[in-house]
Amino acid sequence: MRKGEPILSVAVPTAGGRVLDYLPPLQGSVPRAGMRVAVPVARREALGVVLGPGRCGAPPGVRLRRIRRVLDPSPLLTRELLDLIAWAAAYYRCPLGAAVGAALPAPLRRLGRAARVATVWRLTPAGRAVTVADLARRAPRQAEVMARLQATGSLAAEAVAARGWRAVLAALARKGWVEEAQAQAEGHAAPVPGEAPALLPEQRRAVGEVAAALGRFAPFLLEGVTGSGKTAVYLALAEAAVAAGGQALMLVPEIALAPQLVARLRARFGEASVAVLHSGLAPGVRAAAWEAARSGAAAVVVGTRSAVFAPLARPALVVVDEEHDPAYFEDAGPLRYAARDVAVMRARRAGVPVVLGSATPSLESLHNAREGRYRHLRLTRRARGEAPVRVELVDIRGRPLDGGLSPPLIARIRRHLEAGGQVLLFRNRRGFAPVLICDACGWVAECPRCTSRLVWHRGAGRVRCHHCGHERPVPERCPSCGDVALRARGHGTERVEETLAARFPGEAIVRLDRDATRRRGALERALDAARRGAARILVGTQMIAKGHDFPGVTLVGVLDADQGLFSADFRGPERMAQLLVQVAGRAGRAGRPGEVVVQTRQPEHPLLRALLAGGYGAFAEAALAERRAAGLPPYGALALVRAEAPRAEQAEAFLDAARRLLEPPPSGVEVLGPAPAPMERRAGLHRWQLLLQAPSRRALGRALDRLAPALDGLPEARRVRWALDVDPAELY
């Protein structure tokens, strides 16, 4: 070590997520915080990210090793983002090195992969003079790309790669019509000329309040009934943020909801000014979008939960659409977090406003608004002036069902189709039937690896487990008694689709679930057919329940409203209510009256009655009262230690040892378990859990300060796979 030489703290994701001290490389300048480096770990070389000055925690006599080389010319992670990652690692009890790794896109977690410069394709003077109509006759794909360029001015590299246009642009470049150039971070992107949609008074008030907060931290809860135009508010706010020289980060819960928002943003800001980040992108496309966000070339960044860690050169606004959605919880990997809560913290640390939008806000967000922590903005009217939909309960106890459809619902479907309407049917279960049973002996097809039954997928001729993926052909005879009397019990979307095809021959039906949209482009084609009205009947899972605008839908049928009423998870009724309200909101959006039919075997259930009589607000009041009485979030705090092992006693022993670490527990903290998880076995492993319940996050933090650092050192930890969830999304 040279005299005066600095010591650097480096996060090493592959070294157990540790943070290690190193000396700078012998050659070159000292790397700055946020730059990736190659460092020696034991006898191999690993990727690291410099955090800043180190503390030299090495024992006396141990010589520090040197960084071998610096991988980036400038920091990839800003100080603001490094501080956010450090907060998330501390709050969710994750090793800091692992959290830093989770914030990088996969290509940049590999040694030797350099960060790319964000580029755009643009027209040359010769290209601007090309007549697209003449080109279309001999080269339609080239004409399509040229038309897009002439309309928007430029195309981002990540958009080009996602659409498969690179070869087309290369051909256009050879003609001298286009060129690739480095994207410029100009500070703001002017909206594409054209009429912005007119805002209603409530929308204008919401935009005005948030826009007035630009430049400082201010959290807002935007509660708007379905169809009230929350997206128009987001677009207006993005324009205000970008006009002020900043970038807007917009989170959506699922990939399926990204295309429609992205299309509207690109129509306003141009192709090159909008970057998209989600797990469905090819690694190279995702890395290019990440770099466009980091460099500031992208004025607006849209993504799913991991995009909350997207690097931003000029953060000015954070928006979380459908903030209640459980898809915002990351429950796998080393960093297990709630993206909505991280987004609020990111906005606080960056000093920018954050907008949480939903028609059915989470009970936690409603509580924060009540307590004055969030400013509560409301959109109470539908943007097109439609009347509220009419909702009717249909008691299906003792009624004959045909593929899950009751006679009253079938009659309504027929009436709406004859009137020229479109019908949407919601069933939150894939496959043909959830149970395959032998009438002779009672045998049931069960998963050999999970505490669950195999779902019959008749189209594929297979029975599948929706938890571990195990599948096998449908048996021709009962494996227990040899009888051929195997019967389907219950109904999934596949069976509903088959029943509708028989009942309404000639009507075009689109099924929207994970099975039907597995192939590339299938989801986009199905959504397009639904929006154009080419498909008269839509059947699907929660994939169609939220966020989509189907203007032709006049009838929504909910085939089973009871799933969440008796859930093992305390959030089950809340999720049920949110899904019901969201799917009901797909009806009556184009000036025609909408109708919703809800099938249930529990028509007297108090929470269901509160929802239908007083809307989501009345349901939330009743649910919050129950939570307060039980000391559950938002009136308390939870953490869950999960353990999985080949033998149940191994998981139980680990959690017993974990419980002993908390004896006696800190004041106010209750330790429940260990106990088997509601799904006791999954993918061949026995699952147990230990629940910590506290009256506040501070009290819970005291317990976790004692528990979390010691878990990995328990002898029993070597025999199990374990995880610690702070603020768990579910107790399943």
XYZ file of C-alpha atoms in Angstrom:
732
model
C 0.000 0.000 0.000
C 1.382 3.363 -1.043
C 1.461 6.260 1.359
C -1.754 8.270 1.199
C -3.382 5.742 -1.072
C -7.175 5.576 -0.587
C -9.039 2.458 0.436
C -12.193 1.759 -1.543
C -15.360 0.002 -0.391
C -16.647 -2.339 -3.127
C -19.989 -4.203 -3.252
C -19.421 -7.712 -4.635
C -22.764 -9.389 -5.526
C -21.292 -12.867 -6.082
C -19.320 -12.940 -2.817
C -22.373 -13.545 -0.676
C -23.381 -9.962 -1.251
C -20.518 -8.720 0.902
C -18.890 -5.296 0.843
C -15.087 -5.633 0.761
C -12.199 -3.179 0.950
C -9.692 -2.887 -1.896
C -6.814 -0.687 -2.975
C -7.081 1.205 -6.290
C -5.576 -0.345 -9.414
C -1.879 0.299 -9.984
C -2.550 2.007 -13.308
C -5.021 4.755 -14.054
C -7.137 7.030 -11.918
C -8.980 6.054 -8.751
C -12.466 4.733 -9.659
C -15.398 6.772 -8.394
C -18.513 5.625 -6.550
C -20.969 3.918 -8.898
C -18.344 2.550 -11.301
C -18.021 -1.172 -11.980
C -14.663 -2.811 -11.368
C -13.085 -6.255 -11.622
C -11.781 -7.433 -8.248
C -10.074 -10.589 -6.959
C -12.200 -12.749 -4.651
C -10.384 -15.818 -3.334
C -8.862 -17.367 -6.501
C -11.237 -15.885 -9.055
C -12.178 -12.548 -10.510
C -15.574 -11.032 -9.798
C -17.579 -7.964 -10.655
C -17.854 -5.230 -8.058
C -19.352 -1.754 -7.748
C -17.422 0.969 -5.949
C -19.419 2.485 -3.087
C -16.932 5.068 -1.888
C -14.125 5.334 0.689
C -13.543 2.099 2.609
C -13.048 1.525 6.306
C -10.305 -1.087 6.108
C -11.988 -3.725 8.191
C -9.218 -6.237 7.481
C -7.528 -7.798 10.539
C -4.023 -6.549 11.422
C -1.364 -8.070 9.211
C -3.752 -8.835 6.330
C -2.772 -7.047 3.150
C -5.544 -5.545 1.081
C -5.776 -6.693 -2.529
C -6.032 -4.333 -5.466
C -8.807 -3.660 -7.934
C -7.607 -5.264 -11.143
C -9.294 -3.003 -13.658
C -12.006 -0.399 -14.039
C -14.858 -1.342 -16.392
C -16.619 1.982 -16.900
C -15.355 5.429 -17.927
C -17.954 7.117 -15.696
C -20.260 6.015 -12.830
C -23.234 3.865 -13.843
C -25.013 4.402 -10.523
C -25.494 7.916 -9.182
C -25.001 8.827 -5.536
C -28.767 9.235 -5.223
C -29.345 5.710 -6.509
C -26.576 4.178 -4.379
C -28.118 5.779 -1.288
C -31.547 4.395 -2.247
C -30.124 0.887 -2.700
C -28.375 1.148 0.678
C -31.674 2.139 2.304
C -33.516 -0.769 0.644
C -30.809 -3.228 1.704
C -31.016 -2.032 5.313
C -34.823 -1.931 5.488
C -35.410 -5.287 3.805
C -32.399 -6.903 5.548
C -30.517 -7.825 2.385
C -26.698 -7.857 2.023
C -25.724 -4.566 0.413
C -23.634 -6.206 -2.295
C -26.570 -8.398 -3.335
C -28.885 -5.372 -3.424
C -26.470 -3.468 -5.658
C -26.346 -6.453 -8.015
C -30.130 -6.633 -8.149
C -30.265 -2.997 -9.307
C -28.100 -3.689 -12.385
C -29.537 -5.206 -15.584
C -28.289 -8.746 -16.227
C -25.825 -7.852 -19.044
C -24.063 -5.361 -16.768
C -23.689 -7.924 -13.977
C -21.178 -9.801 -16.150
C -17.479 -9.118 -16.384
C -16.397 -7.823 -19.739
C -19.786 -6.337 -20.669
C -19.289 -2.612 -21.179
C -22.085 -0.118 -20.752
C -23.345 1.001 -24.150
C -23.766 4.531 -25.382
C -27.424 5.376 -25.995
C -28.042 5.892 -29.712
C -30.914 6.946 -31.949
C -31.710 6.567 -35.626
C -32.659 9.768 -37.429
C -33.378 10.973 -40.955
C -30.734 12.576 -43.131
C -31.662 15.558 -45.346
C -32.077 13.087 -48.238
C -34.359 10.916 -46.100
C -36.609 13.846 -45.227
C -37.256 14.321 -48.943
C -38.388 10.710 -49.532
C -42.058 10.197 -50.458
C -43.256 7.288 -48.314
C -46.231 6.499 -50.570
C -43.922 5.782 -53.514
C -41.664 3.618 -51.340
C -44.575 1.577 -49.941
C -45.277 -0.105 -53.266
C -41.853 -1.745 -53.543
C -40.574 -1.883 -49.925
C -43.461 -1.815 -47.417
C -41.285 -2.448 -44.311
C -38.906 0.348 -45.258
C -41.895 2.600 -45.856
C -43.289 1.748 -42.418
C -40.023 2.714 -40.714
C -39.608 5.876 -42.795
C -43.172 6.942 -41.968
C -42.464 6.456 -38.277
C -39.250 8.482 -38.523
C -40.931 11.284 -40.423
C -43.683 11.412 -37.783
C -41.510 11.229 -34.664
C -38.110 12.537 -35.739
C -36.028 9.687 -34.337
C -36.115 6.081 -33.116
C -34.321 4.868 -29.995
C -31.991 1.897 -30.404
C -33.962 -0.132 -27.868
C -37.222 0.472 -29.758
C -35.508 -0.567 -33.008
C -34.243 -3.799 -31.460
C -37.605 -4.594 -29.866
C -39.404 -4.263 -33.224
C -36.782 -6.095 -35.281
C -36.075 -3.066 -37.455
C -32.266 -3.062 -37.346
C -31.847 -4.786 -40.758
C -34.389 -2.429 -42.320
C -32.570 0.626 -40.949
C -29.240 -0.751 -42.156
C -30.706 -0.946 -45.670
C -32.031 2.604 -45.370
C -28.631 3.772 -44.131
C -26.985 2.295 -47.243
C -29.326 4.460 -49.312
C -28.206 7.496 -47.317
C -31.673 8.158 -45.894
C -30.994 7.485 -42.173
C -28.057 7.603 -39.785
C -27.301 6.349 -36.270
C -26.083 8.963 -33.821
C -25.431 9.308 -30.105
C -28.567 10.277 -28.214
C -28.407 13.730 -26.703
C -29.570 14.518 -23.183
C -31.048 17.906 -23.961
C -32.750 18.543 -20.626
C -36.262 18.392 -22.057
C -38.166 16.811 -24.925
C -40.744 18.934 -26.675
C -44.089 17.175 -27.134
C -44.803 16.032 -30.675
C -47.063 18.611 -32.335
C -50.700 17.712 -31.963
C -53.684 18.236 -29.749
C -53.249 17.138 -26.143
C -56.468 15.652 -24.761
C -58.659 18.177 -22.969
C -58.753 17.629 -19.230
C -61.861 17.693 -17.074
C -61.949 20.049 -14.047
C -61.012 17.292 -11.581
C -58.115 16.217 -13.787
C -56.897 19.815 -14.133
C -56.971 20.281 -10.359
C -54.963 17.094 -9.837
C -52.392 18.107 -12.456
C -52.140 21.599 -10.977
C -51.513 20.386 -7.425
C -48.799 17.913 -8.410
C -47.155 20.257 -10.924
C -46.957 22.941 -8.240
C -44.861 20.504 -6.163
C -42.218 19.898 -8.856
C -38.790 20.414 -7.340
C -39.644 19.101 -3.876
C -40.800 15.873 -2.262
C -44.569 15.600 -2.050
C -46.509 12.316 -1.996
C -49.959 12.161 -3.619
C -52.602 9.439 -3.671
C -54.627 9.799 -6.887
C -57.840 7.828 -6.362
C -59.924 7.779 -9.516
C -62.869 5.607 -10.422
C -62.230 3.258 -13.338
C -62.399 5.204 -16.580
C -61.814 8.565 -14.876
C -58.723 9.363 -16.960
C -55.823 8.787 -14.581
C -53.549 8.094 -17.552
C -54.335 11.527 -19.013
C -53.243 13.024 -15.688
C -49.982 11.054 -15.812
C -49.254 12.285 -19.344
C -49.903 15.912 -18.419
C -47.635 15.580 -15.390
C -44.902 13.968 -17.497
C -45.091 16.938 -19.873
C -44.735 19.336 -16.945
C -41.774 17.414 -15.505
C -39.986 17.190 -18.848
C -40.696 20.839 -19.660
C -38.988 21.709 -16.368
C -35.862 19.892 -17.595
C -36.365 16.629 -15.725
C -37.207 12.988 -16.331
C -40.355 11.133 -15.336
C -40.293 7.553 -14.013
C -43.566 5.662 -14.453
C -44.131 2.222 -12.962
C -46.794 -0.249 -14.101
C -47.484 -3.548 -12.325
C -47.384 -5.890 -15.308
C -45.834 -6.103 -18.760
C -49.320 -6.347 -20.298
C -50.136 -2.819 -19.120
C -46.970 -1.226 -20.504
C -47.726 -1.121 -24.286
C -50.788 1.109 -24.114
C -49.091 3.642 -21.815
C -45.904 3.575 -23.889
C -47.869 4.146 -27.105
C -49.516 7.253 -25.673
C -46.223 8.586 -24.292
C -44.404 8.044 -27.590
C -47.219 9.765 -29.431
C -46.598 12.821 -27.227
C -42.801 12.759 -26.820
C -41.519 10.755 -29.788
C -40.048 7.269 -30.002
C -36.544 8.139 -28.836
C -37.669 10.003 -25.718
C -39.384 7.035 -24.040
C -37.435 4.074 -22.630
C -39.088 0.818 -21.534
C -37.701 -1.511 -18.862
C -39.165 -4.901 -17.964
C -38.130 -8.543 -17.721
C -39.774 -9.524 -21.014
C -37.209 -7.607 -23.053
C -34.145 -9.200 -24.633
C -31.070 -8.476 -22.468
C -29.492 -6.186 -25.064
C -32.700 -4.191 -25.517
C -33.072 -3.809 -21.778
C -29.455 -2.687 -21.368
C -29.932 -0.076 -24.128
C -33.058 1.281 -22.422
C -31.229 1.350 -19.078
C -28.421 3.375 -20.660
C -30.919 5.770 -22.281
C -32.387 6.405 -18.831
C -28.957 6.815 -17.226
C -27.637 9.210 -19.845
C -30.785 11.330 -19.776
C -31.514 10.651 -23.454
C -34.891 9.187 -22.417
C -37.185 11.861 -21.014
C -39.694 9.296 -19.735
C -38.883 5.838 -18.369
C -41.673 3.243 -18.133
C -41.170 -0.083 -16.422
C -42.324 -2.784 -14.064
C -41.161 -3.107 -10.449
C -37.408 -3.455 -11.084
C -37.466 -0.118 -12.946
C -37.759 1.584 -9.556
C -33.953 1.243 -9.504
C -33.499 2.671 -13.020
C -30.726 5.282 -13.125
C -32.018 8.770 -13.889
C -29.840 11.712 -14.846
C -32.489 14.307 -13.897
C -35.272 12.784 -11.750
C -38.279 15.099 -11.550
C -41.381 12.907 -11.086
C -42.281 9.360 -9.990
C -45.642 7.765 -10.858
C -46.850 4.353 -9.624
C -49.903 3.260 -11.608
C -52.261 0.680 -10.015
C -50.299 1.176 -6.805
C -52.362 -1.453 -4.993
C -51.269 -4.289 -7.265
C -49.449 -7.224 -5.587
C -47.206 -7.515 -8.661
C -45.175 -4.647 -7.186
C -43.846 -7.047 -4.529
C -40.590 -8.802 -5.416
C -40.666 -12.084 -3.490
C -37.728 -13.897 -5.081
C -34.023 -13.209 -5.246
C -31.795 -11.729 -2.582
C -33.580 -8.353 -2.401
C -37.270 -8.869 -1.550
C -38.993 -5.494 -1.694
C -42.198 -3.571 -2.355
C -41.568 -1.375 -5.399
C -44.346 1.035 -4.426
C -42.721 1.763 -1.071
C -39.250 1.988 -2.609
C -40.669 4.452 -5.159
C -41.941 6.697 -2.373
C -38.542 6.572 -0.680
C -36.804 7.273 -3.981
C -38.940 10.370 -4.495
C -38.189 11.509 -0.937
C -34.431 11.130 -1.397
C -34.478 12.760 -4.839
C -36.698 15.614 -3.653
C -39.434 15.097 -6.274
C -43.198 14.470 -6.137
C -44.560 10.921 -6.294
C -48.073 10.005 -7.457
C -49.671 6.712 -6.417
C -52.657 6.081 -8.668
C -55.474 3.555 -8.374
C -59.225 3.097 -8.548
C -58.865 0.762 -5.570
C -56.018 2.054 -3.382
C -54.306 -0.282 -0.972
C -55.481 0.011 2.622
C -51.972 1.154 3.571
C -52.111 4.075 1.127
C -55.628 5.046 2.207
C -54.447 5.032 5.824
C -51.476 7.252 4.926
C -53.845 9.684 3.219
C -56.105 9.724 6.278
C -53.145 10.438 8.536
C -52.056 13.340 6.347
C -48.891 11.688 5.075
C -50.216 11.710 1.499
C -52.234 14.402 -0.234
C -55.474 12.708 -1.361
C -56.607 13.646 -4.888
C -59.886 12.259 -6.228
C -61.334 11.728 -9.700
C -64.979 10.891 -9.058
C -66.380 10.978 -12.604
C -65.647 8.950 -15.699
C -63.760 10.937 -18.324
C -66.356 10.309 -21.054
C -69.281 11.114 -18.770
C -70.636 7.562 -18.630
C -73.039 6.667 -15.860
C -71.821 4.227 -13.191
C -72.345 0.591 -14.129
C -75.212 -1.387 -12.641
C -74.030 -4.300 -10.488
C -76.175 -7.329 -9.648
C -75.425 -10.337 -7.446
C -76.550 -13.740 -8.696
C -76.817 -16.408 -6.005
C -75.608 -19.634 -7.629
C -76.284 -21.929 -4.653
C -78.261 -24.877 -5.996
C -78.314 -23.517 -9.539
C -77.145 -25.655 -12.468
C -73.989 -24.234 -14.024
C -72.834 -24.847 -17.571
C -69.069 -24.425 -17.659
C -69.350 -22.032 -14.709
C -72.149 -19.983 -16.303
C -75.536 -19.655 -14.587
C -78.781 -19.357 -16.602
C -79.256 -15.658 -15.667
C -75.743 -14.827 -16.852
C -76.177 -16.779 -20.103
C -79.386 -14.843 -20.778
C -77.612 -11.519 -20.178
C -74.754 -12.500 -22.496
C -77.245 -13.269 -25.265
C -79.086 -9.986 -24.775
C -75.925 -7.850 -24.873
C -74.566 -9.624 -27.938
C -77.863 -9.136 -29.769
C -77.708 -5.431 -28.888
C -74.249 -5.176 -30.479
C -72.325 -5.075 -27.214
C -69.148 -6.840 -26.216
C -68.983 -9.243 -23.250
C -66.107 -9.786 -20.824
C -66.087 -12.793 -18.487
C -63.634 -12.973 -15.597
C -62.487 -16.273 -14.107
C -59.239 -16.150 -12.170
C -58.241 -19.743 -12.872
C -56.456 -21.097 -15.939
C -56.961 -24.472 -17.580
C -60.050 -26.535 -18.277
C -60.824 -27.763 -14.768
C -59.028 -27.418 -11.420
C -59.868 -30.980 -10.371
C -59.753 -34.334 -12.178
C -61.520 -36.990 -10.103
C -62.539 -40.636 -10.409
C -66.263 -41.103 -9.809
C -65.749 -44.770 -8.940
C -63.241 -44.572 -6.086
C -62.735 -40.855 -5.379
C -59.122 -40.663 -6.597
C -58.031 -37.075 -7.311
C -55.123 -36.040 -9.557
C -52.657 -34.446 -7.131
C -49.199 -33.008 -7.600
C -46.533 -35.385 -6.242
C -44.350 -32.406 -5.301
C -46.856 -29.895 -3.882
C -49.821 -29.753 -1.546
C -52.071 -28.991 -4.493
C -54.160 -30.617 -7.170
C -53.215 -30.895 -10.805
C -55.193 -28.709 -13.201
C -56.558 -30.354 -16.322
C -55.527 -28.521 -19.509
C -57.663 -30.323 -22.049
C -56.307 -28.532 -25.106
C -52.790 -29.754 -24.314
C -53.971 -33.163 -23.077
C -52.028 -32.641 -19.834
C -52.561 -32.165 -16.138
C -50.314 -29.481 -14.665
C -49.363 -28.037 -11.323
C -49.602 -24.243 -11.379
C -47.145 -23.983 -8.470
C -44.113 -26.065 -9.451
C -44.746 -26.743 -13.154
C -44.969 -30.545 -12.832
C -47.095 -32.030 -15.595
C -47.986 -35.345 -17.198
C -50.455 -36.716 -19.750
C -54.066 -37.100 -18.687
C -54.484 -40.713 -17.546
C -56.840 -42.829 -19.632
C -57.864 -44.814 -16.557
C -57.919 -44.145 -12.832
C -54.444 -44.998 -11.453
C -56.093 -46.241 -8.263
C -58.967 -48.506 -9.414
C -58.553 -48.682 -13.206
C -62.000 -47.245 -13.921
C -62.444 -44.992 -16.959
C -64.957 -42.740 -15.207
C -62.640 -39.747 -14.792
C -64.539 -36.471 -14.508
C -63.699 -32.766 -14.475
C -64.795 -30.766 -11.454
C -64.850 -26.979 -11.455
C -64.051 -24.744 -14.377
C -61.160 -22.684 -15.669
C -60.914 -20.212 -18.534
C -60.402 -23.012 -21.087
C -63.673 -24.687 -20.097
C -65.521 -21.357 -20.058
C -64.281 -20.667 -23.583
C -65.461 -24.083 -24.793
C -68.892 -23.596 -23.229
C -69.297 -20.173 -24.823
C -68.284 -21.512 -28.241
C -71.047 -24.136 -27.970
C -73.643 -21.677 -26.648
C -72.845 -18.855 -29.085
C -71.604 -20.416 -32.319
C -70.165 -17.963 -34.801
C -69.175 -15.401 -32.194
C -65.451 -14.578 -32.101
C -63.974 -15.386 -28.675
C -60.625 -14.259 -27.295
C -59.106 -15.925 -24.233
C -56.612 -13.871 -22.260
C -54.581 -15.890 -19.799
C -50.982 -17.031 -19.454
C -51.577 -20.170 -21.534
C -53.258 -18.425 -24.459
C -50.741 -15.549 -24.624
C -47.536 -17.529 -24.159
C -46.303 -17.066 -27.734
C -44.526 -13.903 -28.770
C -46.990 -11.245 -29.899
C -50.052 -13.263 -28.854
C -51.013 -10.850 -26.073
C -50.757 -7.788 -28.318
C -52.853 -9.473 -31.035
C -55.523 -10.528 -28.540
C -55.728 -7.062 -26.964
C -55.937 -5.454 -30.394
C -58.805 -7.771 -31.413
C -60.585 -6.933 -28.167
C -60.212 -3.167 -28.565
C -61.291 -3.196 -32.229
C -64.355 -5.264 -31.411
C -63.227 -8.079 -33.717
C -63.769 -10.427 -30.765
C -67.265 -10.139 -29.273
C -66.592 -12.272 -26.190
C -63.511 -11.905 -23.964
C -62.623 -14.523 -21.357
C -59.671 -14.209 -19.027
C -57.936 -14.146 -15.704
C -56.776 -11.037 -13.838
C -54.737 -10.267 -16.966
C -57.861 -8.523 -18.342
C -59.165 -7.210 -15.031
C -57.156 -4.008 -14.739
C -55.934 -1.065 -16.701
C -57.265 -1.974 -20.156
C -59.702 0.162 -22.110
C -62.177 -1.991 -24.042
C -64.669 0.595 -25.346
C -67.141 -1.962 -26.697
C -67.682 -3.914 -23.461
C -71.198 -3.460 -22.090
C -71.437 -6.580 -19.894
C -68.924 -7.945 -17.391
C -69.536 -11.316 -15.757
C -67.589 -12.351 -12.642
C -67.953 -16.116 -12.499
C -66.791 -16.678 -8.922
C -66.511 -13.807 -6.448
C -65.856 -15.989 -3.415
C -62.182 -16.925 -3.784
C -60.834 -14.145 -1.577
C -63.545 -14.131 1.080
C -62.131 -17.090 3.008
C -58.466 -16.807 2.088
C -55.771 -18.024 4.452
C -54.106 -14.637 3.915
C -55.474 -11.582 5.731
C -55.139 -9.570 2.496
C -57.430 -11.981 0.607
C -60.653 -9.928 0.982
C -58.829 -6.727 -0.007
C -57.453 -8.358 -3.158
C -60.889 -9.792 -3.938
C -62.532 -6.373 -3.642
C -59.878 -4.714 -5.790
C -60.227 -7.320 -8.529
C -64.020 -7.059 -8.531
C -63.979 -3.277 -8.805
C -61.250 -3.297 -11.438
C -62.931 -5.877 -13.662
C -66.324 -4.195 -13.244
C -64.715 -0.993 -14.463
C -64.138 -2.495 -17.920
C -67.874 -2.141 -18.655
C -69.715 0.854 -20.087
C -66.803 2.988 -21.315
C -68.007 4.293 -24.691
C -71.198 6.097 -23.794
C -73.281 2.917 -23.624
C -74.691 1.743 -20.276
C -72.656 -0.946 -18.553
C -73.836 -3.919 -16.531
C -71.977 -6.244 -14.165
C -73.189 -9.668 -13.027
C -71.392 -11.183 -10.034
C -71.938 -14.889 -9.323
C -71.503 -15.912 -5.684
C -72.410 -18.558 -3.150
C -71.999 -16.016 -0.323
C -74.479 -13.239 -1.180
C -74.870 -12.290 2.513
C -71.147 -11.896 3.244
C -70.725 -8.513 5.030
C -67.637 -7.407 3.097
C -69.233 -8.280 -0.240
C -72.402 -6.447 0.756
C -70.402 -3.398 1.875
C -68.581 -3.367 -1.458
C -71.756 -3.510 -3.525
C -73.797 -1.149 -1.355
C -71.207 1.576 -0.778
C -68.468 0.928 -3.313
C -64.809 0.400 -2.603
C -64.767 3.216 -0.045
C -67.318 1.479 2.186
C -65.450 -1.808 1.847
C -62.181 -0.118 2.804
C -63.778 1.406 5.926
C -64.977 -2.014 7.097
C -61.687 -3.722 6.235
C -59.602 -1.062 8.008
C -61.729 -1.482 11.133
C -61.000 -5.226 11.080
C -57.279 -4.579 10.581
C -57.196 -2.112 13.488
C -58.864 -4.619 15.811
C -56.357 -7.327 14.833
C -53.285 -5.076 14.896
C -52.532 -5.905 11.260
C -51.016 -3.522 8.685
C -51.409 -0.598 8.420
C -51.942 -0.612 12.201
C -49.027 -2.932 12.833
C -45.938 -4.324 11.153
C -45.066 -7.859 10.049
C -42.014 -9.846 9.076
C -41.968 -13.469 7.975
C -39.089 -15.925 8.125
C -39.667 -18.676 5.563
C -37.823 -21.988 5.451
C -37.919 -24.814 2.894
C -36.224 -28.187 3.239
C -36.492 -31.763 1.932
C -37.726 -32.848 5.373
C -40.244 -30.953 7.468
C -38.207 -31.387 10.664
C -35.252 -29.573 9.096
C -37.323 -26.475 8.344
C -38.964 -26.617 11.757
C -35.600 -26.967 13.536
C -34.172 -23.907 11.753
C -37.175 -21.776 12.684
C -37.082 -23.072 16.263
C -33.492 -21.891 16.471
C -34.515 -18.551 14.942
C -37.250 -18.172 17.527
C -34.755 -18.751 20.332
C -32.722 -15.809 19.049
C -35.675 -13.611 19.985
C -36.207 -14.910 23.519
C -37.377 -12.870 25.251
C -38.893 -10.896 22.353
C -38.611 -7.091 22.357
C -41.463 -5.219 23.997
C -44.687 -5.456 22.025
C -43.378 -7.985 19.504
C -45.247 -11.277 19.191
C -43.519 -14.294 17.649
C -45.915 -16.822 16.120
C -44.759 -20.275 15.073
C -42.930 -22.017 13.690
C -45.815 -23.564 11.801
C -46.348 -25.165 8.391
C -47.134 -22.693 5.604
C -50.710 -22.740 4.241
C -49.249 -24.569 1.223
C -47.169 -27.008 3.253
C -45.237 -28.544 0.368
C -44.131 -27.012 -2.933
C -41.702 -28.292 -5.573
C -40.772 -31.201 -3.324
C -39.799 -29.044 -0.346
C -41.575 -28.757 2.979
C -42.407 -25.153 3.845
C -42.576 -23.659 7.335
C -42.714 -20.090 8.556
C -42.178 -17.907 11.608
C -44.256 -14.729 11.859
C -43.211 -11.596 13.741
C -46.035 -9.170 14.543
C -45.323 -5.787 16.096
C -47.364 -2.665 16.893
C -45.027 -0.466 14.822
C -42.183 -0.645 12.327
C -39.823 0.700 14.972
C -40.657 -2.156 17.336
C -40.318 -4.647 14.498
C -36.969 -3.108 13.602
C -35.641 -3.800 17.091
C -36.518 -7.460 16.713
C -34.978 -7.684 13.248
C -31.791 -5.983 14.468
C -31.323 -8.964 16.752
C -32.600 -11.662 14.404
C -31.445 -10.873 10.857
C -27.639 -10.785 11.349
C -27.654 -14.109 13.201
C -29.833 -16.215 10.898
C -27.153 -17.214 8.419
C -24.826 -18.283 11.216
C -27.232 -20.820 12.695
C -25.996 -24.420 12.234
C -29.483 -25.380 11.083
C -29.315 -22.806 8.244
C -27.064 -25.098 6.227
C -29.873 -27.644 5.825
C -32.605 -25.296 4.602
C -33.370 -22.616 2.054
C -34.574 -19.611 3.969
C -35.722 -16.036 3.327
C -36.715 -13.065 5.437
C -39.652 -10.991 4.166
C -40.163 -7.563 5.728
C -43.715 -6.282 5.102
C -44.590 -9.569 3.332
C -47.011 -9.335 0.415
C -48.738 -12.542 1.454
C -48.561 -15.135 4.206
C -48.908 -18.053 1.819
